[in-house]
CSV table of C-alpha atoms in Angstrom, one decimal:
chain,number,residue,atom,x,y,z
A,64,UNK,CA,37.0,-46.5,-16.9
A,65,UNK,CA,35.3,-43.4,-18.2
A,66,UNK,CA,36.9,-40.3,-17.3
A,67,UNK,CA,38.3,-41.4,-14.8
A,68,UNK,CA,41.5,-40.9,-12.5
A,69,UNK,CA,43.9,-43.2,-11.5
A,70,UNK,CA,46.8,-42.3,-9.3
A,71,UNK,CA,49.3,-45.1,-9.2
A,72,UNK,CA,52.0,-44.2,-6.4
A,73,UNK,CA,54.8,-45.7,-4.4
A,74,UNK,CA,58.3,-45.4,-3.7
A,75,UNK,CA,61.3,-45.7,-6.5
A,76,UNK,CA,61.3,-49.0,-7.9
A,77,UNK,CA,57.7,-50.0,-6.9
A,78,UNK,CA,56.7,-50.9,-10.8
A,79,UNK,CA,54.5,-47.6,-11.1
A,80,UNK,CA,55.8,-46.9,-14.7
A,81,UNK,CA,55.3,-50.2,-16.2
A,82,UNK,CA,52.2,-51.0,-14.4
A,83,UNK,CA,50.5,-47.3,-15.6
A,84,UNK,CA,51.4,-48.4,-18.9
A,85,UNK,CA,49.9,-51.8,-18.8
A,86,UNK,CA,46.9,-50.3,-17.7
A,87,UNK,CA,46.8,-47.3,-20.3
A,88,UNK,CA,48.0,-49.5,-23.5
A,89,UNK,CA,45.3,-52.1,-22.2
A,90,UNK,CA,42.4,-49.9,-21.7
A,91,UNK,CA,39.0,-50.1,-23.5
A,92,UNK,CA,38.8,-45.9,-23.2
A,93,UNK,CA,40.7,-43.3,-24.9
A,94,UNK,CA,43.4,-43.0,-21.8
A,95,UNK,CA,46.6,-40.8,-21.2
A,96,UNK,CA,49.3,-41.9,-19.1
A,97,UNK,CA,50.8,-39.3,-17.3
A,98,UNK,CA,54.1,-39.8,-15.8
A,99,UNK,CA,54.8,-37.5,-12.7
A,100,UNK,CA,58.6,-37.4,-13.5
A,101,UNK,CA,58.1,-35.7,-17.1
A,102,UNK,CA,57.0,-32.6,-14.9
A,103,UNK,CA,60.5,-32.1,-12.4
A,104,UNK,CA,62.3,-33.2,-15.6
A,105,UNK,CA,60.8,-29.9,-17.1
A,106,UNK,CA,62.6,-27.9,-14.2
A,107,UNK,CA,65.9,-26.7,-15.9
A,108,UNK,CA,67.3,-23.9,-13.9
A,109,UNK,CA,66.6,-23.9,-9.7
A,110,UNK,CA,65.5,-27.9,-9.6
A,111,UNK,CA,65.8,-29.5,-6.6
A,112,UNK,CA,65.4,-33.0,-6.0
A,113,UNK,CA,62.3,-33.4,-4.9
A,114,UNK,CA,62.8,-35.7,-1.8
A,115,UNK,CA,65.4,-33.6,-0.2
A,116,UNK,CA,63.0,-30.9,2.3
A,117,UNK,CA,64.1,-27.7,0.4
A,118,UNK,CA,61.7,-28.6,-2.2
A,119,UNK,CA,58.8,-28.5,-0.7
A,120,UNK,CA,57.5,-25.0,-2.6
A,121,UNK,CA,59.0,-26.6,-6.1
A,122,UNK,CA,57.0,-30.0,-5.0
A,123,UNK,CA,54.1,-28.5,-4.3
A,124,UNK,CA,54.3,-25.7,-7.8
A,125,UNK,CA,54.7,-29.3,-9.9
A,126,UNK,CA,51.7,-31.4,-8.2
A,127,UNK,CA,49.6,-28.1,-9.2
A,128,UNK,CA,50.9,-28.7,-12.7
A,129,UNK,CA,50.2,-32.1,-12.6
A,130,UNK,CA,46.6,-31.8,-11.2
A,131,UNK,CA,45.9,-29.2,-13.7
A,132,UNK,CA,47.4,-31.2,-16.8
A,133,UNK,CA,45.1,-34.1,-15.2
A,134,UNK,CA,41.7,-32.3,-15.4
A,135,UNK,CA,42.2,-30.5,-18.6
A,136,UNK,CA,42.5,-34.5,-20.1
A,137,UNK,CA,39.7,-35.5,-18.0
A,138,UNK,CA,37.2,-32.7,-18.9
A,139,UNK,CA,38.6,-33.8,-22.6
A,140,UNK,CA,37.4,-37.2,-22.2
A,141,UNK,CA,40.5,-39.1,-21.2
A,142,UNK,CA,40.6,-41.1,-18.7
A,143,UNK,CA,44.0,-40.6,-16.9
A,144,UNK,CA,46.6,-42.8,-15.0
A,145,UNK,CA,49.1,-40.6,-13.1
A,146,UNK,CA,52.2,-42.6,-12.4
A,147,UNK,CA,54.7,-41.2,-10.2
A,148,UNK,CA,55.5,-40.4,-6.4
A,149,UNK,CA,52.1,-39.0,-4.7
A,150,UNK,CA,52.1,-39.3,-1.0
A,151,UNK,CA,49.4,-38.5,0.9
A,152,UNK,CA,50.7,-35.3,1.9
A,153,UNK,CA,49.8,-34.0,-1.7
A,154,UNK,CA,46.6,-35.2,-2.5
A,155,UNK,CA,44.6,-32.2,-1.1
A,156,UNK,CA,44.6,-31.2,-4.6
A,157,UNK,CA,43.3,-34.0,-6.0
A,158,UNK,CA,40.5,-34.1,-3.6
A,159,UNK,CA,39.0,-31.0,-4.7
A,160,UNK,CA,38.8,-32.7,-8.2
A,161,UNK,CA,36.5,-35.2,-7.0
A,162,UNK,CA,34.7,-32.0,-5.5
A,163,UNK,CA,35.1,-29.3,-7.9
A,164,UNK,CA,35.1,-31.1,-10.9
A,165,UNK,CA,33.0,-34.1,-9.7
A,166,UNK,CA,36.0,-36.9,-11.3
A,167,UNK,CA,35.9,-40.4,-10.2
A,168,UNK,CA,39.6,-40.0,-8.7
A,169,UNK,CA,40.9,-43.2,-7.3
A,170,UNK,CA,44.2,-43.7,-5.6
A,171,UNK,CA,46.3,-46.8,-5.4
A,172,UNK,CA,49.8,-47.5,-3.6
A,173,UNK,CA,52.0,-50.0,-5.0
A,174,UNK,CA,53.9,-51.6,-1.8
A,175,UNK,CA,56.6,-54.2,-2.4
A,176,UNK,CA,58.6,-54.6,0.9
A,177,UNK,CA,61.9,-52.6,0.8
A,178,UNK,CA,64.6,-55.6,0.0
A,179,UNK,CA,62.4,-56.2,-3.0
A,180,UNK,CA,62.4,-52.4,-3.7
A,181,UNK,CA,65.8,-51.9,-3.1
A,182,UNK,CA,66.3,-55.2,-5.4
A,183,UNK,CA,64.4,-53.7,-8.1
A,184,UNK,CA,66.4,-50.4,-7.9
A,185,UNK,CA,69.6,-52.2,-8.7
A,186,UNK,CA,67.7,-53.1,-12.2
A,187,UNK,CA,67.3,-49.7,-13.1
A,188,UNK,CA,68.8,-48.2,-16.3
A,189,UNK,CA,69.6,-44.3,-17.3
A,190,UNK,CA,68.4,-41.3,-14.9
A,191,UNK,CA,65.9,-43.2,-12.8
A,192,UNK,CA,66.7,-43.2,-9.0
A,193,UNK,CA,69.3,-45.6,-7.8
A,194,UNK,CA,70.4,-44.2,-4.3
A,195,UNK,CA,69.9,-46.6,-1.6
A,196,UNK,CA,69.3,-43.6,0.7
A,197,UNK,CA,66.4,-41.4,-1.0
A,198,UNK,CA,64.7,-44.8,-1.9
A,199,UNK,CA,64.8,-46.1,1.7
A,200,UNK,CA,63.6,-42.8,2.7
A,201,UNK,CA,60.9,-42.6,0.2
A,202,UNK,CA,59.4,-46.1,0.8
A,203,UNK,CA,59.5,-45.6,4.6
A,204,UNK,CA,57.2,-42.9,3.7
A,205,UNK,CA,54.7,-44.8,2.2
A,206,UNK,CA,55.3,-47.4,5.2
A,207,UNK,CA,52.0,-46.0,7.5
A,208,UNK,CA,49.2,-44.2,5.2
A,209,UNK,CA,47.2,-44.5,8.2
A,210,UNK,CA,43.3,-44.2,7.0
A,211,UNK,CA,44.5,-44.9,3.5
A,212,UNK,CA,46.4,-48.0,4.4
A,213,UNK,CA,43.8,-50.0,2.9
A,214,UNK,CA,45.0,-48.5,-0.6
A,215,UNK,CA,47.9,-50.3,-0.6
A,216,UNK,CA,48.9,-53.3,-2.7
A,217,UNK,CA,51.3,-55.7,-1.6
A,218,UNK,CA,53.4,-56.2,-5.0
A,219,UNK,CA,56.4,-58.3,-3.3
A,220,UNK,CA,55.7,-61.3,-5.1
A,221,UNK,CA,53.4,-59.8,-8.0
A,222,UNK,CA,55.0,-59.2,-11.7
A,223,UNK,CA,53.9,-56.5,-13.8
A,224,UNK,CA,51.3,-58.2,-15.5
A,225,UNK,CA,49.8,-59.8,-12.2
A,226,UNK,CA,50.1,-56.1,-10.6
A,227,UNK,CA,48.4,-54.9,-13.3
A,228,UNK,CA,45.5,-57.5,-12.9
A,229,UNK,CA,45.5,-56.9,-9.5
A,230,UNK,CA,45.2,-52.9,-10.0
A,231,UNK,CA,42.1,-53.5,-12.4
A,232,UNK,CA,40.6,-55.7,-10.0
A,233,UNK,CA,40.4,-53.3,-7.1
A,234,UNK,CA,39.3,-50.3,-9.3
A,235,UNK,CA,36.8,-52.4,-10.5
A,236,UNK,CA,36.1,-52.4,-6.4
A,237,UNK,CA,35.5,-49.1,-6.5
A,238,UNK,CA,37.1,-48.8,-2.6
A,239,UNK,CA,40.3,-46.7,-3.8
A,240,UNK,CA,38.2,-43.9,-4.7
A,241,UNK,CA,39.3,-40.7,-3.0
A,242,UNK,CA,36.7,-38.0,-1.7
């Protein structure tokens, strides 16, 4: 990677956070891993959880955030794993970096089936997201990507360090490039 951006997605429990790390603590470039959730834990006064439909201005405020954070460490030579909840819905922004700002900007969805999700879930430890409803919810939305379905990674059977692999090896593809 050189530059680069990495958006590793999916619902709750998927292994986003300790895949992006892998990949970060394992790369040959100076890279930043840039954990979505650090930005709505910012929110101290007025947050609203950020699956719930009444937060769709605060959602959209904190990807703008995040996309800007993103290329100020791209344009400083970072290459830059964003790990956290990006649907299709809110990659517009991130489009116009591959545009504006001519980044490599790839975009991969980690997919483990929803009993292994929910499974995972039950692991969980402090603040992370534990309701069987929002996560059910959230990985039903990344269910049908339609034209990015091929972006998808199964990750049912996968452990983080075969995820991780299999995350490299499909950059290395090039095919989960956005714009």
């Amino acid at each position: 990677m050189n530059n680069e951006v990495i958006i590793l997605t999916g619902p709750p429990a998927a292994g986003k956070t300790t895949v992006a790390e892998l990949l970060a603590a394992n790369a040959s470039v100076p890279t930043v891993h840039l954990t979505t959730d650090l930005f709505y834990r910012s929110i101290r006064t007025g947050f609203v959880l950020p699956f719930l439909p009444e937060a769709q201005r605060q959602n959209e405020v904190v990807i703008e955030a995040i996309v800007g954070t993103v290329a100020t460490f791209a344009h400083g030579g970072y290459d830059v794993v964003v790990d956290g909840i990006v649907g299709p819905w809110f990659l517009p922004p991130f489009r116009a970096l591959c545009e504006s700002d001519d980044l490599t900007v790839s975009y991969v969805v980690l997919r483990p089936d929803l009993d292994t999700t929910l499974s995972r879930a039950k692991e969980r430890v402090g603040d992370e997201l534990k309701d069987v409803d929002a996560i059910t919810g959230l990985h039903s939305a990344f269910a049908q990507l339609g034209k990015l379905e091929h972006h998808a990674i199964d990750t049912g059977e996968l452990n983080a360090e075969q995820t991780s692999a299999e995350v490299r090896r499909v950059l290395a593809s090039g095919e989960y490039r956005l714009g």
